[in-house]
Structures are given as structure tokens and as C-alpha cells.
Amino acid sequence: MKRVAVVGVGQTKFGEHWNSSLRDLSTEAGALALKDAGVEGSSIQALYIGNMSAGKFVSQEHLSSLAADQSGLLPIPATRCEAACASSALAFREAYMSILSGQYDIVVAAGAEKMTDIRGETASAALMGAADQEWESAIGLTFVGLYALLTRAHMQSFGTTREQLALVSVNNHKNGALNEKAQFPFEVSVEQVLKSPMIADPLRLLDCSPITDGASAVVLASEEAARKFEKPVWIAGSGQASDALALHDRQSLTEMLATKAAAKIAYGQAGLSPGEIDVAEVHDCFSINEILAIEDLGFCEKGKGGSFVEKGNIARDREMPINATGGLKSIGHPVGATGVRQIADLVRQLRGECGKLQINGAKTGLALNIGGSGATAVVHILKAE
Amino acid sequence: MTYKSSVPMFWRLQGSKYRLVGTRCTKCNSVFFPPRSLCPKCRRKGTVEEMTFSGKGEIISYTIIRTAPEGFEKYVPYAVAIIKLDEGTNISGQIVGNNIEGMAIGMRVRPVFRRMFEDGDRGLIQYGIKWEIDKGDSTS
Amino acid sequence: MDIGIVGYGAYVPRLRISVEEIAKVWGTNAENFRKGLIVDEKSVPESDEDTVTIGVEAGRNALLRAAINPKKIGALYIGSESHPYVVKPSGTVVAEALGLGTSLMLADFEFACKAGTAAMQCCYGLIKAGEIDYGMAIGADTAQGKPGDALEYTAAAGGAAFVLGKDPLAILEGTCSFTTDTSDFWRRERQDYPMHGARFTGKPAYFRHVLTATKNLMEKLSLNIDDIDYFVFHMPNGKFPTAAAKTLGIPMEKIAPGLVVKRMGNCYSGSSPVGLCATLDIAKPGQRILMTSYGSGAGSDSFSFMVTDRIIERRDMAPKTEYYLKNKKNIDYGTYVKLRGKLRM
């Protein structure tokens, strides 16, 4: 199979951008990615942009053309991809496949979300568009609530503890404290997590990723085109899978079957096993989701995710560094931008450009981006060579 | 918020929302609540027909919502559970009544009829099924 | 063939607020109300309960006891003065929720606290005329009482449903009404709370109508007090039905089973119907129950029921009134104000 590389990455600071609009953020991230790649806009042949809900957050649909226009890329084809919080991993995958198909040589994949122009409770209701409107949103469920249901089931089945969940946030904040792009660049203690306000039992405020504005972009190139760039990082595997939209329709509440299916494809394509991954970016929208990811990506046995975290295995200097740049928890979670932000961070790790957050000698990286409460999972594996 | 303020979207589901009308596949006997119009197992080879569920079942996971989305603020705190219905399928539902704080996985529940949502002061009042802990004491 | 009640069911929300809790807020003497009104506490609906949900729960209990296919119900009438919509029937929601058929005569009734018994009379008439086989009558309310008003100590929530038809558990032996234009209590359009005539609600209103209707029915059926085992009178409080019984020379034990007001307050259209349910819960075959409702404005409907053997098999098929009276949780005034939407926001 032909190979595709990521040759440039860009990310706005994540946080509350009172002075920047959705179009400003998209344009900034794109410009940063092109600058990083050292490529002219005239070389870009197509744009794929992930965005969950600009229609609800800023009443703007048809974001694809808007982003192409604002970035000065007209008249290239621009496509918006949506799978809730996995929207930009989808955009990245579509961009990857468009090059694999032979149509293009240089393509931009981006993600953008502007969430703070509406009130928090309205944003919360908008996010519930990613769940089952008729049977989950209609009864007053929230995303914290959905993940709380998964948390309770995991605690019941495997004895996962509140402290273990808290340690996920502690780890990610410890990393994010050193990330200048992070929304919340500070450390938190187990005690702080356990004393933070209860949002949906047993999940507390500091188990939850925040509402964030931000955008991210990467430049992808075909094998041939990539030779002209300085530091290509190669896409070794790309898997995507689906599960039932509603939690009550799932076969299991203690595993993400979509993650397992997507990971199996990605590992197979990359010819790698979980033990051969040097660094992973996983979707810690809520603390339980990192524990589920650790298990379902095969970093440990099912049910042992809590103790895996408790043993400190996910720290930057340990065997399986996870969310080494801060994760969704500390960096922030502009839902449609997260998937490409994960890819960008992995690329910087594999290039050895992460400074204090660098995982020394990292050659392989995995990104898991999840949509909704697990109905979409997208796994990408990147290799330095 | 379209679903909650759309009269036809709610009206279409009234039978299911008010009295748990679901479906079952006549070929493989799988039961569906919420109703499905196509059996995912048999697909076009199966046919589905209406089936009303009893609403009795047990809690397989639960939470208490303390920060509500728009329109649910006045019910806070409220409990939501995933319920395994006796007929063999799961549904999400609010748990009301006694013993909310003492809720546990495995507890039996029975259906009650309640207001689900009000579309402001002028819009529709949506009704539907919630659940309460069933200690088996109501007809003793 | 005899016509009467084939299934009955009550429903009372589980929340209660005590007379003390209300008196504390308004600086009144709780003991005066407790003794004067003979009410200890009143039921309060949860924020997701209303006349429709109470009607459905009571209706479901009545159907459980009737043990008939709900599609056989030919008429549904719901009496209430707190229908959730001003325009759009409560009954359509209740009918759909209970799975009644679509060849259904249906309307919402309003006649202050007696609309539920008016619904029973309509069903009875249609069955007797041979138009329908079964009819369902519901009386339910989430009663309004203005904060600080005497009504606030008693205005409660609850209701009862009756399936009427043939082969009854209690034969409806006869009914009659007494109706005049007497304005003792009213609520104008767009007003949240009713006005009432204070002491005028007593002698010329409640007592005149309740006593006249009761006497008229006894005369019509040639009955005297000794022929009747239990009496249920509308219960705006505990004092009025007790005084009515005394006037008629009825021993207190004959009204005791139906005197639910002390523990739950006055649920308006559901008041005497819930009292009737509580009485049916304990009555024996061959016993006679006389119920007289009262609706301000004003009128009374009186009914005589003869309990049959059927009561034995059907009584335990649904929760009894006592279950709802016992299943309770007391709340404070602040919670009550929030739940009842009395906060101006």
C-alpha cells in the first residue's frame, strides 16, 4: 500500500477565546500548520474539516467553504466531517483516504469548535445532540450523566475506585501544566478531584473535560510529495468503527466495542501490538473514558485499567505514557478540534519536539478519538519512520 | 432542542413514550424497546410487529444528575438509570420516588407516569414513563 | 343486569407538608388549624406530577381491578379544576397512556370539587342507556391555595378513578344531585388562586347542598341511616364532613374509613372519590356505602353503592389507598413553594 505522511501541524491555544470567532480560529490553525510544513496555500488540493455543532454553537452551517474561503484556499473542494467529538479524527481519516485514492498529493485536515458563544447549559444541551435525542436527551441525560452510567457499571463489575478515576485527572493535569496551549495548565491533586462538586454521581467536576474554543490542523502528503518535506511522520494504521448510538442499546456497558474494532484494524495495518506503542493520545473527555481506552486498546487486561493507572504506568516516564501533553482534561476539548489536536501532538512527539513533555525515543504513537458516548471510535497509529 | 419543542416528533412516539409500545422480530424473537422498524439481526429477512412492554425490570447502572441541561433545571437532582426490562432489552429512564439516594444496581423497578418535559410556559407538556424502586409492597 | 363500579383505584402523591410547617411561615397557630380543620398534613405533587399523571396512575389501578381489555372502555370523563391545559383535554393523554380505544366519548369536566362525581354520573347514564359497556370516570386535582390563605393548609393533590359497567364489585343503586347558583368559591380566568367566601362556604353552601342531596337520595331509595354502613362526604377539611354526619345522626365510625382528609388534605375533585376508594378497600360484601360530593358554585352528587362478592377477588389486584397514605415523605415550606411553582422568577 502507498504511504501517507503528516508533514505539518498547527493548533491554536485552547481555552475561552472571547476575541476570536470560529472562522478566526480555523484560519489561525490552518496557517500554523502550513507554516510548520513550509508549504504554500497554492499547493493544498483539498480541505477536510471536522466540526460537531457549529449550527448549534454559533448558528453557522456550511463551515467547509467558509474555512476554505477564510484561509484563502478557494476554489479547492472543502468537506465538513461530523461524528460528534470524533469529527476531526474523521476529517483526518477522510483526508488520508483521499490521498490513498490517488486523487490528491497534499491535503489539509482540520478541526474547529467555538463553544463559548452560548451559555453553558445551552452548550450542554447542544452536545446532547450526539446522544439519542428521542430516548436519552429527552429524559434529561447529559454527557456527564452518560459517562457516569458507564463509570458506575465499571466500578460495579471490576471494583474500579474513585481514587483510580481521580488519578487519571491528576496525571493529565500534571502533563498539561507544562503545555502552553492548554486551557487549564495547572496540576490537581487526588484530594482536589475528590472534593470537587458532584456533577453526575460518581463523576465530579474535575473528572470532566471543559467547554473550550479552539482549532487544529495538519497537512498530509502522499509518499512521493512527502519526500520534499523535512520531518514526515507516517500514518501506519487507520481504523474506524461504530456502535449503537444509545448506551441502552449497547451489548456492553463496561467496554467500548467500537474502540476494540477500530484498534484491531489499526494495529493490523501497522503490524504493531499494543505493547509496541510508545505514546498514546486517548479520549479522556471524562476520567472513566481513559480507563476504558487503556483496556480496550489492549494496554492492559479488561477490568484492570484502574489499577494500571494507580500503578503510575501512564506517567510520562513510565512504560505506557498516556495523554503526555495533558489530554482533553487539561488541554481542553473543543469537540470538533480534538481529534486533529491529538494527531498534531503525536506528530510533535515522534519528531522529538515536545520539550519538557517529550517522551524520549518515541517512535510509534496511537491516537483514539471517540464520538458521543462511544458510538464512533477512530484509532490512528503513527510512526516516525 | 428540536425534539423537545417539536409536536410531530413527540406525537409520533406517544405510544412508546406513554405505554412502552416497542417491537419484536417474528423471525428471531428479539425484542426492541425503543422500537426498531428493522431487526438488526435478521434485517430484511425478518418482520417486526408491535409489542407492549411491562416496564418492570432492574437497574443495571445509575447516576444522579446534579447539573441539568436546559429545561430540566427544576427537577435537579434527578436520578437516571439504565434498566434491564424483564422482556430482555435495556432502556434509559428517570427514577423517581422513594429511596433515590439508596439506589443500587440490581434493584427492581416499576413504571410510573409522569411529566417528562415542558416546552416553556406556552409549549407542549411532554408526558411519559419514569420508574420507581419496586419493593414489592404496593399490593400487599 | 346490575351496573356499578367494576374497578376502582386511588393515587396520592407521596410528598406531604404539615400544618405546622405552613403555620410556622405565616406566624399562625398550628394547633388552631389542626383542631379547627382536623387536618394534620396535606399531599403535595412532585414537580413532574399533575392532574394527568395522577389520573393515569389512578386509572391504571382501576383497570387492574376491573381486569378488562382497556379497549372496551367507551367513555372517559375527567373532572378537575387543575387541568394542565386551559385548552387541550387531559383525557386524551390519559386515554392514550392507559391504552383505551379510539371509539371513545371523552371530555374534561369542571365543577369545582364535584366534577369527578359528575363524570361518574355521565358514565352511569351512558351504560344504563346501552350506549357503552364500560366507562371510566376520574376525579383528580393538584389543588391551588393562595400562600397565606386558610386554603393553603388543606389544598392537596390526589385522585381516584372508577371503571363503571356490568358485573360490578359495588352496585350503583341510585344517584341524585342538588344544584343551585351559590358562589362560595371561584377562580377567574388567568388567576392562579381561587377566591372564597370564608364562612359563607359553610351553611348556605357545603352543608345545604351535601345534606339536601344526601337526604334526597335516601328518600328516593327509601333508605335510613341504619341501612347504610359507610358514608363518604366531600372533605374540604375534617370538620365539615364530621359536622354533616353529626347533623344527620350518623355514628362517627361510619365515616371513619373514608375520612382521608386528616392525612392528605383536600384533593378537590378527587376528595370524596379517594374517600370512596378507601372505604371500598375495607368494605364487606353486602355492605352499603353512601357518597356525597360537593362542588362550589354549587352542587352535590349523591350515590348509593351496594358492595358485592366481587370485591373479595378484585380488592388486592392494585395498591390500596392506605399504601399511598403511608408511603410519604415530609417536605419543608421552601421545597413546597418551589415544587408548586409559587416562586416568582
JSON list of N, CA and C in Angstrom, two decimals, chain C residues 209-235:
[
{"chain": "C", "resi": 209, "resn": "HIS", "atom": "N", "xyz": [-76.07, 21.90, 50.48]},
{"chain": "C", "resi": 209, "resn": "HIS", "atom": "CA", "xyz": [-76.05, 21.02, 49.31]},
{"chain": "C", "resi": 209, "resn": "HIS", "atom": "C", "xyz": [-75.78, 19.57, 49.69]},
{"chain": "C", "resi": 210, "resn": "VAL", "atom": "N", "xyz": [-74.80, 19.35, 50.55]},
{"chain": "C", "resi": 210, "resn": "VAL", "atom": "CA", "xyz": [-74.45, 17.98, 50.94]},
{"chain": "C", "resi": 210, "resn": "VAL", "atom": "C", "xyz": [-75.63, 17.32, 51.66]},
{"chain": "C", "resi": 211, "resn": "LEU", "atom": "N", "xyz": [-76.20, 18.04, 52.61]},
{"chain": "C", "resi": 211, "resn": "LEU", "atom": "CA", "xyz": [-77.29, 17.45, 53.40]},
{"chain": "C", "resi": 211, "resn": "LEU", "atom": "C", "xyz": [-78.53, 17.22, 52.54]},
{"chain": "C", "resi": 212, "resn": "THR", "atom": "N", "xyz": [-78.84, 18.17, 51.66]},
{"chain": "C", "resi": 212, "resn": "THR", "atom": "CA", "xyz": [-80.04, 18.03, 50.83]},
{"chain": "C", "resi": 212, "resn": "THR", "atom": "C", "xyz": [-79.89, 16.85, 49.86]},
{"chain": "C", "resi": 213, "resn": "ALA", "atom": "N", "xyz": [-78.75, 16.79, 49.17]},
{"chain": "C", "resi": 213, "resn": "ALA", "atom": "CA", "xyz": [-78.55, 15.71, 48.21]},
{"chain": "C", "resi": 213, "resn": "ALA", "atom": "C", "xyz": [-78.59, 14.35, 48.91]},
{"chain": "C", "resi": 214, "resn": "THR", "atom": "N", "xyz": [-77.94, 14.27, 50.07]},
{"chain": "C", "resi": 214, "resn": "THR", "atom": "CA", "xyz": [-77.90, 13.01, 50.82]},
{"chain": "C", "resi": 214, "resn": "THR", "atom": "C", "xyz": [-79.32, 12.59, 51.23]},
{"chain": "C", "resi": 215, "resn": "LYS", "atom": "N", "xyz": [-80.04, 13.54, 51.80]},
{"chain": "C", "resi": 215, "resn": "LYS", "atom": "CA", "xyz": [-81.41, 13.22, 52.24]},
{"chain": "C", "resi": 215, "resn": "LYS", "atom": "C", "xyz": [-82.28, 12.84, 51.04]},
{"chain": "C", "resi": 216, "resn": "ASN", "atom": "N", "xyz": [-82.14, 13.58, 49.94]},
{"chain": "C", "resi": 216, "resn": "ASN", "atom": "CA", "xyz": [-82.94, 13.30, 48.75]},
{"chain": "C", "resi": 216, "resn": "ASN", "atom": "C", "xyz": [-82.71, 11.88, 48.23]},
{"chain": "C", "resi": 217, "resn": "LEU", "atom": "N", "xyz": [-81.41, 11.47, 48.23]},
{"chain": "C", "resi": 217, "resn": "LEU", "atom": "CA", "xyz": [-81.11, 10.13, 47.71]},
{"chain": "C", "resi": 217, "resn": "LEU", "atom": "C", "xyz": [-81.68, 9.05, 48.65]},
{"chain": "C", "resi": 218, "resn": "MET", "atom": "N", "xyz": [-81.51, 9.29, 49.96]},
{"chain": "C", "resi": 218, "resn": "MET", "atom": "CA", "xyz": [-82.03, 8.30, 50.91]},
{"chain": "C", "resi": 218, "resn": "MET", "atom": "C", "xyz": [-83.54, 8.16, 50.77]},
{"chain": "C", "resi": 219, "resn": "GLU", "atom": "N", "xyz": [-84.18, 9.30, 50.55]},
{"chain": "C", "resi": 219, "resn": "GLU", "atom": "CA", "xyz": [-85.64, 9.30, 50.37]},
{"chain": "C", "resi": 219, "resn": "GLU", "atom": "C", "xyz": [-86.01, 8.56, 49.08]},
{"chain": "C", "resi": 220, "resn": "LYS", "atom": "N", "xyz": [-85.25, 8.88, 47.99]},
{"chain": "C", "resi": 220, "resn": "LYS", "atom": "CA", "xyz": [-85.51, 8.27, 46.69]},
{"chain": "C", "resi": 220, "resn": "LYS", "atom": "C", "xyz": [-85.38, 6.75, 46.76]},
{"chain": "C", "resi": 221, "resn": "LEU", "atom": "N", "xyz": [-84.39, 6.27, 47.54]},
{"chain": "C", "resi": 221, "resn": "LEU", "atom": "CA", "xyz": [-84.13, 4.82, 47.63]},
{"chain": "C", "resi": 221, "resn": "LEU", "atom": "C", "xyz": [-84.78, 4.19, 48.86]},
{"chain": "C", "resi": 222, "resn": "SER", "atom": "N", "xyz": [-85.56, 5.00, 49.59]},
{"chain": "C", "resi": 222, "resn": "SER", "atom": "CA", "xyz": [-86.21, 4.54, 50.83]},
{"chain": "C", "resi": 222, "resn": "SER", "atom": "C", "xyz": [-85.20, 3.93, 51.81]},
{"chain": "C", "resi": 223, "resn": "LEU", "atom": "N", "xyz": [-84.14, 4.68, 52.06]},
{"chain": "C", "resi": 223, "resn": "LEU", "atom": "CA", "xyz": [-83.10, 4.19, 52.99]},
{"chain": "C", "resi": 223, "resn": "LEU", "atom": "C", "xyz": [-83.09, 5.07, 54.22]},
{"chain": "C", "resi": 224, "resn": "ASN", "atom": "N", "xyz": [-82.73, 4.49, 55.36]},
{"chain": "C", "resi": 224, "resn": "ASN", "atom": "CA", "xyz": [-82.43, 5.32, 56.52]},
{"chain": "C", "resi": 224, "resn": "ASN", "atom": "C", "xyz": [-81.00, 5.04, 56.98]},
{"chain": "C", "resi": 225, "resn": "ILE", "atom": "N", "xyz": [-80.54, 5.79, 57.95]},
{"chain": "C", "resi": 225, "resn": "ILE", "atom": "CA", "xyz": [-79.14, 5.73, 58.38]},
{"chain": "C", "resi": 225, "resn": "ILE", "atom": "C", "xyz": [-78.72, 4.29, 58.69]},
{"chain": "C", "resi": 226, "resn": "ASP", "atom": "N", "xyz": [-79.60, 3.54, 59.32]},
{"chain": "C", "resi": 226, "resn": "ASP", "atom": "CA", "xyz": [-79.26, 2.17, 59.73]},
{"chain": "C", "resi": 226, "resn": "ASP", "atom": "C", "xyz": [-79.04, 1.24, 58.54]},
{"chain": "C", "resi": 227, "resn": "ASP", "atom": "N", "xyz": [-79.63, 1.58, 57.39]},
{"chain": "C", "resi": 227, "resn": "ASP", "atom": "CA", "xyz": [-79.45, 0.74, 56.21]},
{"chain": "C", "resi": 227, "resn": "ASP", "atom": "C", "xyz": [-78.09, 0.94, 55.55]},
{"chain": "C", "resi": 228, "resn": "ILE", "atom": "N", "xyz": [-77.39, 1.97, 55.98]},
{"chain": "C", "resi": 228, "resn": "ILE", "atom": "CA", "xyz": [-76.14, 2.35, 55.31]},
{"chain": "C", "resi": 228, "resn": "ILE", "atom": "C", "xyz": [-74.97, 2.11, 56.27]},
{"chain": "C", "resi": 229, "resn": "ASP", "atom": "N", "xyz": [-73.96, 1.39, 55.76]},
{"chain": "C", "resi": 229, "resn": "ASP", "atom": "CA", "xyz": [-72.83, 1.02, 56.62]},
{"chain": "C", "resi": 229, "resn": "ASP", "atom": "C", "xyz": [-71.75, 2.08, 56.68]},
{"chain": "C", "resi": 230, "resn": "TYR", "atom": "N", "xyz": [-71.53, 2.75, 55.54]},
{"chain": "C", "resi": 230, "resn": "TYR", "atom": "CA", "xyz": [-70.49, 3.78, 55.49]},
{"chain": "C", "resi": 230, "resn": "TYR", "atom": "C", "xyz": [-70.96, 4.99, 54.72]},
{"chain": "C", "resi": 231, "resn": "PHE", "atom": "N", "xyz": [-70.51, 6.16, 55.17]},
{"chain": "C", "resi": 231, "resn": "PHE", "atom": "CA", "xyz": [-70.79, 7.41, 54.47]},
{"chain": "C", "resi": 231, "resn": "PHE", "atom": "C", "xyz": [-69.47, 8.08, 54.08]},
{"chain": "C", "resi": 232, "resn": "VAL", "atom": "N", "xyz": [-69.47, 8.65, 52.88]},
{"chain": "C", "resi": 232, "resn": "VAL", "atom": "CA", "xyz": [-68.31, 9.46, 52.45]},
{"chain": "C", "resi": 232, "resn": "VAL", "atom": "C", "xyz": [-68.85, 10.80, 52.00]},
{"chain": "C", "resi": 233, "resn": "PHE", "atom": "N", "xyz": [-68.40, 11.86, 52.66]},
{"chain": "C", "resi": 233, "resn": "PHE", "atom": "CA", "xyz": [-68.79, 13.21, 52.24]},
{"chain": "C", "resi": 233, "resn": "PHE", "atom": "C", "xyz": [-67.56, 13.95, 51.75]},
{"chain": "C", "resi": 234, "resn": "HIS", "atom": "N", "xyz": [-67.80, 14.89, 50.86]},
{"chain": "C", "resi": 234, "resn": "HIS", "atom": "CA", "xyz": [-66.67, 15.70, 50.38]},
{"chain": "C", "resi": 234, "resn": "HIS", "atom": "C", "xyz": [-65.94, 16.29, 51.59]},
{"chain": "C", "resi": 235, "resn": "MET", "atom": "N", "xyz": [-64.61, 16.36, 51.47]},
{"chain": "C", "resi": 235, "resn": "MET", "atom": "CA", "xyz": [-63.78, 16.72, 52.62]},
{"chain": "C", "resi": 235, "resn": "MET", "atom": "C", "xyz": [-62.93, 17.96, 52.37]}
]
